[in-house]
Short mmCIF file of C-alpha atoms in Angstrom, two decimals:
data_model
loop_
_atom_site.label_atom_id
_atom_site.label_comp_id
_atom_site.label_asym_id
_atom_site.label_seq_id
_atom_site.Cartn_x
_atom_site.Cartn_y
_atom_site.Cartn_z
CA MET A 895 -10.24 169.65 -10.32
CA SER A 896 -7.24 169.35 -12.11
CA ASP A 897 -4.20 169.45 -9.67
CA ARG A 898 -1.04 167.80 -11.85
CA VAL A 899 0.80 170.32 -13.81
CA ASP A 900 2.02 168.34 -16.28
CA ASP A 901 -1.48 166.28 -17.44
CA LEU A 902 -2.56 168.12 -20.28
CA HIS A 903 -5.69 166.53 -20.24
CA ASP A 904 -8.67 166.14 -18.14
CA ALA A 905 -7.46 164.90 -14.59
CA ASP A 906 -10.83 163.34 -13.53
CA VAL A 907 -13.52 161.15 -14.82
CA ALA A 908 -17.20 161.59 -14.68
CA PRO A 909 -18.83 159.26 -12.26
CA GLY A 910 -20.53 156.63 -14.65
CA ASP A 911 -17.90 157.17 -17.33
CA GLN A 912 -14.83 154.45 -17.71
CA GLU A 913 -11.50 155.10 -18.98
CA GLU A 914 -11.75 151.58 -21.35
CA ILE A 915 -12.77 152.20 -24.71
CA ARG A 916 -12.78 149.26 -26.52
CA ILE A 917 -16.92 147.75 -26.48
CA ALA A 918 -15.57 144.00 -25.35
CA PRO A 919 -13.59 145.05 -22.20
CA ARG A 920 -16.94 147.01 -21.16
CA LEU A 921 -19.89 144.62 -22.63
CA LEU A 922 -17.57 142.01 -20.42
CA GLY A 923 -17.26 143.88 -17.33
CA TYR A 924 -21.57 144.88 -17.29
CA VAL A 925 -21.66 141.07 -17.69
CA VAL A 926 -19.60 140.14 -14.63
CA GLY A 927 -21.36 142.67 -12.81
CA LEU A 928 -24.81 141.04 -13.73
CA GLY A 929 -23.53 138.07 -12.90
CA LEU A 930 -21.97 138.43 -9.30
CA ALA A 931 -25.37 140.55 -8.66
CA VAL A 932 -27.74 137.91 -9.75
CA LEU A 933 -25.86 135.22 -7.66
CA LEU A 934 -25.39 137.39 -4.67
CA THR A 935 -29.14 137.99 -5.07
CA ALA A 936 -30.02 134.42 -4.95
CA THR A 937 -27.54 134.11 -2.20
CA SER A 938 -29.85 136.79 -0.46
CA PHE A 939 -33.03 134.52 -0.83
CA PHE A 940 -31.98 131.37 -0.13
CA VAL A 941 -30.20 132.18 3.02
CA ALA A 942 -33.69 134.53 4.25
CA GLY A 943 -35.89 131.24 3.43
CA THR A 944 -33.76 128.38 5.01
CA ASP A 945 -33.26 126.45 8.09
CA LEU A 946 -29.73 125.53 7.34
CA VAL A 947 -27.95 128.87 8.18
CA TRP A 948 -28.08 129.80 12.53
CA GLN A 949 -31.69 131.65 12.38
CA PRO A 950 -30.20 135.10 14.17
CA SER A 951 -27.55 135.25 12.01
CA ILE A 952 -29.60 135.43 9.38
CA PRO A 953 -30.11 139.53 9.49
CA VAL A 954 -26.37 140.20 9.23
CA ALA A 955 -26.03 137.77 6.19
CA LEU A 956 -28.86 139.70 4.86
CA VAL A 957 -27.33 143.51 5.43
CA VAL A 958 -23.84 141.48 4.24
CA LEU A 959 -25.13 140.24 1.20
CA ALA A 960 -26.90 143.60 0.39
CA ILE A 961 -23.91 145.40 0.81
CA ALA A 962 -21.57 143.35 -0.91
CA GLN A 963 -24.09 143.81 -4.38
CA MET A 964 -23.98 147.53 -3.66
CA GLY A 965 -20.37 147.30 -4.28
CA VAL A 966 -20.79 144.73 -7.22
CA HIS A 967 -22.88 147.92 -8.47
CA LEU A 968 -20.76 151.12 -7.78
CA VAL A 969 -17.68 148.50 -9.38
CA PHE A 970 -19.49 146.84 -12.52
CA PHE A 971 -22.41 149.62 -13.45
CA LEU A 972 -21.40 153.15 -12.05
CA HIS A 973 -16.76 152.41 -12.67
CA ILE A 974 -16.47 153.79 -9.48
CA THR A 975 -12.81 152.72 -9.05
CA THR A 976 -9.86 153.95 -6.71
CA GLY A 977 -7.82 155.34 -9.04
CA PRO A 978 -6.74 159.10 -8.67
CA ASP A 979 -8.55 159.96 -11.85
CA ASN A 980 -12.08 158.90 -9.74
CA THR A 981 -11.10 160.37 -5.86
CA ASN A 982 -14.03 162.88 -6.12
CA ASN A 983 -16.27 160.88 -7.25
CA VAL A 984 -15.08 158.33 -3.81
CA MET A 985 -15.05 161.07 -2.05
CA ALA A 986 -18.84 162.35 -1.92
CA LEU A 987 -19.62 159.06 -2.08
CA ALA A 988 -17.99 158.81 1.02
CA PHE A 989 -19.75 161.82 2.66
CA GLY A 990 -22.93 160.61 1.28
CA ILE A 991 -22.49 157.46 2.97
CA LEU A 992 -21.35 158.98 6.20
CA ILE A 993 -24.65 160.92 6.55
CA VAL A 994 -26.83 157.83 5.56
CA ILE A 995 -25.03 156.04 8.37
CA LEU A 996 -25.13 158.72 11.14
CA VAL A 997 -29.09 159.23 9.55
CA ILE A 998 -30.13 155.69 10.03
CA GLY A 999 -27.93 154.46 13.10
CA GLY A 1000 -28.66 157.68 14.71
CA SER A 1001 -32.20 157.02 14.79
CA LEU A 1002 -32.14 153.26 15.34
CA TRP A 1003 -30.04 154.68 18.31
CA ILE A 1004 -32.40 157.48 19.80
CA MET A 1005 -35.90 155.19 19.44
CA ALA A 1006 -34.07 152.92 21.10
CA ASN A 1007 -32.49 154.49 23.52
CA LEU A 1008 -36.16 156.64 23.78
CA ASN A 1009 -38.23 153.09 23.78
CA HIS A 1010 -36.35 152.02 26.79
CA ASN A 1011 -36.82 154.96 29.02
CA MET A 1012 -40.46 155.91 28.21
CA MET A 1013 -41.78 152.26 28.98
CA PRO A 1014 -45.50 152.26 30.17
CA MET A 1015 -45.79 151.96 33.68
CA ASP A 1016 -47.37 148.13 33.02
CA GLN A 1017 -45.00 147.19 30.63
CA ILE A 1018 -42.94 147.56 33.22
CA MET A 1019 -44.08 145.94 36.01
CA GLN A 1020 -44.80 143.09 33.34
CA MET A 1021 -40.65 142.89 33.34
CA GLN A 1022 -40.45 143.00 37.00
CA ARG A 1023 -43.16 139.96 37.74
CA MET B 974 -28.93 197.09 43.33
CA ALA B 975 -29.62 194.30 40.23
CA SER B 976 -32.53 197.03 39.03
CA LEU B 977 -29.34 199.60 38.99
CA VAL B 978 -27.15 197.34 36.86
CA ALA B 979 -30.00 196.63 34.61
CA GLY B 980 -30.36 200.35 34.12
CA ALA B 981 -26.96 200.93 33.77
CA GLY B 982 -27.05 198.26 30.99
CA ALA B 983 -30.61 199.61 29.23
CA ILE B 984 -28.72 203.24 29.21
CA LEU B 985 -25.28 201.23 27.10
CA ILE B 986 -27.69 199.82 24.49
CA MET B 987 -29.71 203.19 24.09
CA ILE B 988 -26.06 204.68 23.53
CA GLY B 989 -25.72 201.86 20.93
CA ILE B 990 -28.81 202.37 19.04
CA ILE B 991 -28.05 206.61 19.26
CA PHE B 992 -24.47 205.68 17.49
CA GLN B 993 -26.44 203.36 14.30
CA ILE B 994 -28.77 206.52 14.16
CA VAL B 995 -26.17 208.61 13.82
CA GLN B 996 -24.18 206.72 11.43
CA LEU B 997 -27.65 205.93 8.89
CA ALA B 998 -27.90 209.44 8.97
CA VAL B 999 -23.82 210.57 8.54
CA SER B 1000 -23.98 207.63 5.91
CA ILE B 1001 -26.63 208.91 4.04
CA ARG B 1002 -25.70 212.16 3.84
CA ARG B 1003 -22.49 211.82 2.30
CA ARG B 1004 -23.27 209.24 0.15
CA GLU B 1005 -21.78 210.47 -2.87
CA GLU B 1006 -17.60 211.55 -1.65
CA LEU B 1007 -18.32 207.71 0.13
CA ARG B 1008 -19.54 206.25 -2.92
CA ASP B 1009 -17.14 202.91 -4.03
CA ARG B 1010 -17.28 202.34 -7.28
CA THR B 1011 -13.83 200.03 -7.65
CA GLY B 1012 -15.86 196.96 -5.74
CA ASP B 1013 -12.48 196.75 -3.63
CA PRO B 1014 -13.17 198.87 -0.88
CA TRP B 1015 -10.79 197.45 1.38
CA ASP B 1016 -7.47 196.65 -1.07
CA GLY B 1017 -9.05 193.42 -0.13
CA ARG B 1018 -6.87 190.23 -0.72
CA SER B 1019 -9.22 186.98 -2.45
CA LEU B 1020 -10.50 187.26 -5.64
CA GLU B 1021 -14.24 188.60 -5.03
CA TRP B 1022 -12.44 191.81 -4.68
CA ALA B 1023 -10.89 191.27 -8.24
CA THR B 1024 -14.53 192.00 -9.45
CA ALA B 1025 -16.37 195.26 -10.30
CA SER B 1026 -19.48 195.55 -7.59
CA PRO B 1027 -22.33 194.65 -9.20
CA PRO B 1028 -19.73 191.91 -11.34
CA PRO B 1029 -20.39 192.11 -14.63
CA VAL B 1030 -22.64 189.44 -16.08
CA PHE B 1031 -19.03 186.77 -16.87
CA ASN B 1032 -17.71 187.26 -13.44
CA PHE B 1033 -14.30 187.28 -14.88
CA ALA B 1034 -13.20 189.00 -18.66
CA VAL B 1035 -10.09 186.07 -17.83
CA LEU B 1036 -10.06 183.40 -16.25
CA PRO B 1037 -7.66 184.41 -13.46
CA ASP B 1038 -4.33 183.09 -12.60
CA VAL B 1039 -4.53 181.59 -9.21
CA ARG B 1040 -1.41 181.07 -7.21
CA GLY B 1041 -1.24 180.61 -3.97
CA GLU B 1042 -3.89 181.27 -0.90
CA ASN B 1043 -4.80 185.18 -0.96
CA ALA B 1044 -5.29 185.48 -4.93
CA TYR B 1045 -5.94 189.15 -5.26
CA TRP B 1046 -3.05 190.26 -3.18
CA ALA B 1047 -0.65 187.90 -4.71
CA MET B 1048 -1.69 189.59 -8.43
CA LYS B 1049 -1.78 192.81 -6.83
CA ALA B 1050 1.90 192.37 -5.53
CA ARG B 1051 3.15 191.01 -9.17
CA ALA B 1052 1.50 193.97 -10.96
CA LYS B 1053 3.10 196.32 -8.65
CA LYS B 1054 6.50 194.44 -9.14
CA ALA B 1055 6.00 194.57 -12.91
CA ASP B 1056 5.35 198.18 -11.98
CA ALA B 1057 3.40 198.18 -15.41
CA GLU B 1058 0.20 198.42 -16.58
CA LYS B 1059 -1.18 195.88 -17.25
CA SER B 1060 -0.64 194.41 -20.65
CA GLU B 1061 -3.11 194.36 -23.24
CA THR B 1062 -5.36 191.76 -21.77
CA ASP B 1063 -6.14 189.17 -25.02
CA TYR B 1064 -10.07 188.78 -24.53
CA GLN B 1065 -11.55 186.38 -26.07
CA PRO B 1066 -15.78 185.97 -26.69
CA ILE B 1067 -17.01 184.68 -23.61
CA GLU B 1068 -19.99 182.03 -23.48
CA MET B 1069 -22.75 182.32 -21.33
CA PRO B 1070 -26.04 180.29 -20.75
CA ARG B 1071 -29.26 181.29 -22.03
CA ASN B 1072 -31.58 182.25 -19.24
CA SER B 1073 -35.28 180.56 -19.02
CA PRO B 1074 -38.09 180.64 -17.48
CA THR B 1075 -38.63 176.54 -17.69
CA GLY B 1076 -37.46 176.39 -13.85
CA PHE B 1077 -40.34 178.83 -12.47
CA VAL B 1078 -42.92 177.86 -14.59
CA CYS B 1079 -42.15 174.42 -14.13
CA ALA B 1080 -42.48 174.69 -9.92
CA PHE B 1081 -45.51 176.66 -10.60
CA PHE B 1082 -47.21 173.31 -12.65
CA ALA B 1083 -45.56 171.38 -9.65
CA THR B 1084 -46.95 173.24 -7.12
CA LEU B 1085 -50.01 173.44 -8.74
CA MET B 1086 -50.15 169.17 -8.51
CA GLY B 1087 -48.59 169.26 -4.57
CA PHE B 1088 -51.88 171.47 -3.70
CA ALA B 1089 -54.01 169.34 -5.59
CA LEU B 1090 -52.63 166.57 -3.61
CA ILE B 1091 -53.51 167.47 -0.63
CA TRP B 1092 -57.50 168.33 -1.26
CA HIS B 1093 -57.65 165.25 -3.26
CA ILE B 1094 -58.27 167.51 -6.74
CA TRP B 1095 -57.30 164.37 -8.97
CA TRP B 1096 -58.13 166.65 -12.00
CA MET B 1097 -56.03 169.24 -11.05
CA VAL B 1098 -53.08 166.62 -9.97
CA ILE B 1099 -52.66 165.32 -13.61
CA ALA B 1100 -53.33 169.00 -15.56
CA GLY B 1101 -50.60 170.13 -12.94
CA PHE B 1102 -48.30 166.97 -13.64
CA ILE B 1103 -48.82 167.28 -17.31
CA GLY B 1104 -47.68 171.10 -17.26
CA ALA B 1105 -44.46 170.26 -15.20
CA PHE B 1106 -43.92 167.53 -17.55
CA ALA B 1107 -44.40 168.85 -21.10
CA THR B 1108 -42.34 172.47 -19.49
CA PHE B 1109 -39.41 170.25 -18.84
CA VAL B 1110 -39.44 168.57 -22.30
CA VAL B 1111 -39.88 171.93 -24.34
CA PHE B 1112 -36.83 172.99 -22.04
CA ALA B 1113 -34.96 170.07 -23.55
CA TRP B 1114 -35.57 170.61 -26.95
CA ARG B 1115 -34.14 173.65 -26.96
CA ASP B 1116 -31.07 173.57 -29.77
CA HIS B 1117 -29.28 176.77 -28.29
CA ASP B 1118 -28.66 177.49 -24.69
CA GLU B 1119 -25.56 179.34 -24.98
CA TYR B 1120 -25.47 182.96 -26.32
CA GLU B 1121 -21.87 184.56 -27.14
CA ILE B 1122 -20.75 188.33 -25.56
CA PRO B 1123 -17.83 189.42 -28.38
CA ALA B 1124 -14.42 189.98 -27.13
CA GLU B 1125 -15.14 193.46 -27.90
CA GLU B 1126 -18.32 193.78 -25.40
CA VAL B 1127 -15.98 191.88 -22.74
CA ALA B 1128 -13.30 194.46 -23.79
CA ARG B 1129 -14.95 197.38 -23.08
CA ILE B 1130 -17.09 195.87 -19.82
CA ASP B 1131 -13.55 195.35 -18.36
CA ARG B 1132 -12.07 198.23 -19.41
CA ALA B 1133 -14.73 200.67 -17.93
CA ASN B 1134 -14.27 198.48 -14.40
CA ILE B 1135 -10.34 199.31 -14.90
CA ASN B 1136 -10.78 202.45 -15.50
CA GLN B 1137 -12.57 203.39 -12.20
CA ARG B 1138 -10.77 201.27 -10.35
CA ARG B 1139 -7.60 203.21 -11.37
CA ASP B 1140 -9.44 206.76 -11.00
CA MET B 1141 -10.37 205.80 -7.46
CA VAL B 1142 -6.62 204.43 -6.24
CA SER B 1143 -5.34 207.89 -7.78
CA ALA B 1144 -7.95 209.82 -5.96
CA ALA B 1145 -7.25 208.10 -2.61
CA GLY B 1146 -3.34 208.89 -3.44
CA GLY B 1147 -2.11 205.53 -4.86
CA ARG B 1148 -1.41 202.49 -3.59
CA MET C 509 -2.48 158.18 -20.84
CA SER C 510 -5.44 157.70 -22.92
CA VAL C 511 -8.31 160.41 -23.45
CA THR C 512 -10.27 160.27 -20.40
CA MET C 513 -13.91 161.01 -21.96
CA ALA C 514 -16.09 159.59 -24.40
CA TYR C 515 -16.06 160.42 -28.07
CA GLY C 516 -16.53 163.95 -29.13
CA ALA C 517 -17.25 165.16 -26.11
CA ARG C 518 -15.23 168.96 -27.04
CA ASP C 519 -14.23 170.88 -24.50
CA PRO C 520 -15.53 174.60 -25.68
CA HIS C 521 -13.34 175.96 -23.55
CA GLN C 522 -10.07 174.72 -25.07
CA VAL C 523 -8.33 173.53 -22.14
CA LEU C 524 -7.63 169.75 -22.86
CA GLY C 525 -4.32 169.96 -23.71
CA LEU C 526 -4.52 172.55 -26.77
CA ASP C 527 -3.52 175.53 -26.09
CA ASP C 528 0.42 175.01 -24.59
CA VAL C 529 -0.39 176.24 -20.84
CA GLU C 530 1.30 175.29 -17.92
CA HIS C 531 -2.32 174.36 -15.65
CA SER C 532 -4.85 173.06 -17.00
CA GLY C 533 -8.25 174.96 -16.97
CA PRO C 534 -11.82 174.38 -15.66
CA ALA C 535 -13.07 170.23 -15.60
CA SER C 536 -14.98 169.37 -18.75
CA LYS C 537 -18.90 170.03 -19.07
CA ARG C 538 -19.05 166.29 -19.03
CA ILE C 539 -17.27 166.11 -16.08
CA VAL C 540 -18.91 168.97 -14.67
CA THR C 541 -22.64 167.56 -15.25
CA GLY C 542 -21.89 163.98 -14.57
CA PHE C 543 -20.66 165.43 -10.99
CA GLY C 544 -23.67 167.44 -10.41
CA PHE C 545 -25.86 165.12 -10.88
CA TRP C 546 -23.81 162.31 -8.67
CA ILE C 547 -24.25 164.76 -5.85
CA PHE C 548 -28.19 165.37 -6.33
CA LEU C 549 -27.91 161.16 -6.72
CA LEU C 550 -26.20 160.99 -3.44
CA SER C 551 -28.85 163.43 -1.57
CA ASP C 552 -31.88 161.84 -2.56
CA MET C 553 -30.22 158.79 -0.96
CA VAL C 554 -30.00 160.38 2.09
CA MET C 555 -34.10 161.46 1.13
CA PHE C 556 -34.27 157.30 0.97
CA SER C 557 -32.19 156.84 4.28
CA CYS C 558 -34.34 158.85 6.04
CA PHE C 559 -37.59 156.69 4.73
CA PHE C 560 -35.38 153.79 5.64
CA ALA C 561 -34.88 154.66 9.46
CA ALA C 562 -38.44 155.75 10.06
CA PHE C 563 -39.41 152.07 8.45
CA ALA C 564 -36.87 150.42 10.72
CA VAL C 565 -37.98 152.09 13.54
CA LEU C 566 -41.37 151.49 13.22
CA SER C 567 -41.37 147.60 11.56
CA GLY C 568 -42.66 146.08 14.64
CA ASN C 569 -45.84 148.47 14.84
CA THR C 570 -48.44 146.98 13.48
CA ALA C 571 -51.15 147.91 15.54
CA GLY C 572 -53.00 144.42 15.22
CA GLY C 573 -52.59 144.50 11.09
CA PRO C 574 -50.84 142.29 9.20
CA ARG C 575 -46.69 141.76 9.93
CA GLY C 576 -44.85 142.04 6.81
CA SER C 577 -44.24 137.51 7.16
CA GLU C 578 -47.91 137.24 6.62
CA ILE C 579 -48.06 139.52 3.30
CA PHE C 580 -45.33 139.79 1.51
CA ASP C 581 -45.02 137.35 -1.38
CA LEU C 582 -41.13 136.82 -1.91
CA ARG C 583 -41.80 135.07 -5.86
CA ASN C 584 -43.15 138.88 -6.55
CA VAL C 585 -40.25 140.36 -4.68
CA ALA C 586 -38.39 137.92 -6.55
CA ILE C 587 -39.08 138.83 -10.18
CA GLU C 588 -39.34 142.52 -9.47
CA THR C 589 -35.59 142.18 -8.81
CA GLY C 590 -34.89 140.17 -11.73
CA CYS C 591 -36.42 142.77 -13.93
CA LEU C 592 -34.90 146.05 -12.39
CA LEU C 593 -31.10 143.88 -12.46
CA MET C 594 -31.79 143.06 -15.90
CA SER C 595 -32.98 146.44 -16.62
CA SER C 596 -29.70 148.03 -15.18
CA PHE C 597 -27.59 145.65 -17.55
CA THR C 598 -29.17 147.00 -19.96
CA CYS C 599 -28.88 150.43 -19.00
CA GLY C 600 -25.21 149.92 -19.69
CA MET C 601 -25.19 148.34 -22.54
CA ALA C 602 -27.53 151.66 -23.41
CA SER C 603 -24.57 153.65 -22.77
CA ILE C 604 -22.16 151.66 -24.48
CA ALA C 605 -23.82 152.33 -27.75
CA ALA C 606 -24.42 156.10 -26.53
CA ASP C 607 -20.51 156.33 -26.61
CA VAL C 608 -19.94 154.18 -29.46
CA ARG C 609 -22.84 156.55 -31.56
CA ASN C 610 -24.47 153.68 -32.53
CA ARG C 611 -28.26 154.64 -32.45
CA PHE C 612 -29.85 151.37 -33.44
CA TRP C 613 -28.47 149.72 -30.65
CA PHE C 614 -29.00 152.72 -28.37
CA GLN C 615 -32.56 152.41 -28.46
CA VAL C 616 -33.03 148.72 -28.59
CA ALA C 617 -31.01 148.98 -25.45
CA MET C 618 -33.12 151.66 -23.74
CA ALA C 619 -36.51 149.91 -25.29
CA VAL C 620 -35.58 146.86 -22.93
CA THR C 621 -34.51 148.67 -20.38
CA CYS C 622 -38.25 150.40 -20.54
CA VAL C 623 -40.00 147.24 -20.76
CA LEU C 624 -38.28 146.01 -17.86
CA GLY C 625 -38.97 148.74 -15.58
CA LEU C 626 -42.60 149.13 -16.74
CA ALA C 627 -42.75 145.15 -15.47
CA PHE C 628 -40.99 146.36 -12.15
CA LEU C 629 -43.99 148.62 -12.30
CA PHE C 630 -46.67 146.66 -13.37
CA ILE C 631 -45.62 144.58 -10.18
CA GLU C 632 -45.31 146.24 -7.37
CA PHE C 633 -48.66 148.60 -8.00
CA ARG C 634 -50.33 145.24 -8.28
CA GLU C 635 -48.86 144.49 -5.10
CA PHE C 636 -49.81 148.11 -3.85
CA ALA C 637 -53.01 147.38 -4.70
CA GLY C 638 -53.92 144.09 -3.97
CA LEU C 639 -52.36 145.06 -0.08
CA VAL C 640 -55.08 147.80 -0.25
CA ALA C 641 -57.99 145.92 -1.02
CA ARG C 642 -57.11 143.13 2.09
CA ASP C 643 -57.00 146.70 4.64
CA ALA C 644 -53.52 146.68 4.36
CA GLY C 645 -53.33 150.13 3.11
CA PRO C 646 -50.77 152.84 4.40
CA SER C 647 -53.20 153.99 7.16
CA ARG C 648 -53.97 150.63 8.27
CA SER C 649 -50.93 150.85 10.43
CA ALA C 650 -47.50 152.68 11.25
CA PHE C 651 -45.31 150.00 9.63
CA LEU C 652 -47.70 149.56 6.81
CA SER C 653 -47.41 154.01 6.74
CA ALA C 654 -43.38 153.81 6.45
CA PHE C 655 -43.69 150.44 4.05
CA PHE C 656 -45.42 152.15 1.52
CA THR C 657 -43.82 155.37 1.91
CA LEU C 658 -40.43 153.68 1.41
CA VAL C 659 -41.53 151.07 -1.09
CA GLY C 660 -43.98 154.16 -2.89
CA CYS C 661 -40.94 156.65 -3.10
CA HIS C 662 -38.74 154.12 -4.47
CA GLY C 663 -41.74 153.78 -7.53
CA LEU C 664 -42.19 156.83 -8.01
CA HIS C 665 -38.83 157.26 -8.57
CA VAL C 666 -38.67 154.56 -11.20
CA SER C 667 -41.56 156.00 -12.65
CA ALA C 668 -39.73 159.17 -13.07
CA GLY C 669 -37.06 157.40 -14.43
CA ILE C 670 -39.37 156.14 -17.14
CA LEU C 671 -40.60 159.38 -18.26
CA TRP C 672 -37.07 160.66 -18.56
CA LEU C 673 -35.83 157.24 -20.44
CA LEU C 674 -38.82 157.77 -23.23
CA THR C 675 -37.30 161.30 -23.56
CA MET C 676 -33.63 160.34 -23.35
CA MET C 677 -35.21 157.85 -26.81
CA ALA C 678 -37.20 160.51 -28.00
CA GLN C 679 -34.20 163.01 -28.08
CA VAL C 680 -32.27 160.40 -29.79
CA PHE C 681 -33.78 159.78 -32.18
CA ALA C 682 -34.41 163.57 -33.01
CA LYS C 683 -31.50 165.28 -32.76
CA GLY C 684 -28.69 162.56 -32.52
CA PHE C 685 -25.97 162.24 -30.55
CA ARG C 686 -25.36 165.54 -29.21
CA ALA C 687 -22.82 166.95 -26.71
CA ASP C 688 -25.49 167.68 -24.36
CA ILE C 689 -28.33 164.67 -24.97
CA LEU C 690 -24.90 162.41 -24.17
CA ARG C 691 -24.48 164.08 -21.13
CA ARG C 692 -28.51 163.74 -19.96
CA ILE C 693 -27.78 160.03 -20.85
CA LEU C 694 -25.26 159.75 -18.44
CA CYS C 695 -26.90 161.31 -15.76
CA PHE C 696 -29.52 158.82 -16.70
CA ALA C 697 -27.54 156.23 -16.37
CA LEU C 698 -26.53 157.76 -13.05
CA PHE C 699 -29.67 157.85 -12.26
CA TRP C 700 -31.14 154.48 -13.30
CA HIS C 701 -28.42 152.26 -11.27
CA ALA C 702 -28.49 154.31 -8.23
CA LEU C 703 -31.87 153.16 -8.40
CA ASP C 704 -31.39 149.43 -8.61
CA ILE C 705 -28.79 149.94 -5.32
CA ILE C 706 -31.56 151.40 -3.88
CA TRP C 707 -34.13 148.47 -4.77
CA VAL C 708 -31.44 146.44 -3.33
CA ALA C 709 -31.39 147.96 0.13
CA VAL C 710 -35.03 147.91 -0.73
CA PHE C 711 -35.78 143.94 -0.83
CA SER C 712 -33.15 143.28 1.70
CA VAL C 713 -33.97 145.05 4.59
CA VAL C 714 -38.10 145.43 4.43
CA TYR C 715 -39.45 141.90 1.88
CA LEU C 716 -36.29 139.36 2.83
CA LEU C 717 -36.04 140.72 6.53
CA GLY C 718 -39.51 141.80 7.09
CA SER C 719 -40.05 137.98 6.05
CA ALA C 720 -37.95 136.22 8.31
CA ALA C 721 -39.02 138.05 11.46
#
């Protein structure tokens, strides 16, 4: 994993570890993460229950807010960064996300297809009426 | 017409099977002279051929210096160019992980628990779970998870492997 | 560049620039262990994604039984979410305490994490028991089977995490901040934060979306 010839230290950081050693900035990082997460959670709950937004947009809004909060967790709690010492961690995460997308998206797509192609006769007749 | 083709195919397969049997017979009959003791019977290019077969418990006595893709080939080329016996290697003691039956024991209890869950044998579920967790804790509590192979032992094993390899090379007429 | 590793995590193979080699050797144990556990966690998330996919496909199959909007109590969900979120924060505090080798604050932070986790489990267990009592258990419909499987699997993970947490507290109490115990604390922190990430997906997709439908 170390590839820089002149780098005498480990060129990587373990996932979950961070470079910062001083306590105060680390504490602040967690507090900010908590604050953002609470904000996003409250927003999610609000959006789900309110009449103030266009109803069909609620699922999209909830998914976006969830993804944002997962990002907040990854950055502030798990210290995943875009630095070169985090490359391996990000690569593994990206691959995991790819598989998750394929599994969930693929399953939904296939099942929707099956549902449509295998519609029971009475449902088809109902649609034609 | 089709049966002719099929028949020809069957005869071809039969010839193949005969060849297989002949190969087995010859290999078993000549096994002493054909035996390879170097771990590198085909003058390999990659690192897996750099160890004996079976390899020693520590795999490599010294961390290999990997340069380029065909690492072992490059090592051999460099050795030939330097035209030297390997200069006296600096053997260090090697830390090896200690063996433990924990995985096996834990899996036994987990299997017990799974079986009991299927058949609703609740007391066995609890027993299996406690057994698995207790094994986990006992394993976590051990103080020594490594043992050390002294440098002399590493050197002894490595030199034995090197000598065997050199003998095979010179017996084959040198390379 | 500052030292990238936590204090005291010596590398037994001595490749941290202590010898004058022109190239570095293998990564330290902390990195290897942490990365290995990270990969395991990603595989765990893939497993959860399978349960999510099953739930998404079956969420409409209520077999005449209750729908999500009829059985979900969002107040409880909000409290559960708050508990888990705070527990992630306190777990971070425990990580900091471990890095500066402060036993007292480590145990305090872990204890608070444990209490919050147990609170989450208590509320979830009560919810499940209530549903079963109202003939809305996992065998009532495909939707409920998928719901109980997904959320129950997450709850099992939290339970296992609590047991692991208590074991880590005991280990630090008995043996202090040894290098291998620090590595285990790192893995535990990764595990606990990952569980919270999965819960974000659960409460958004299962509870909030299910209630809006």
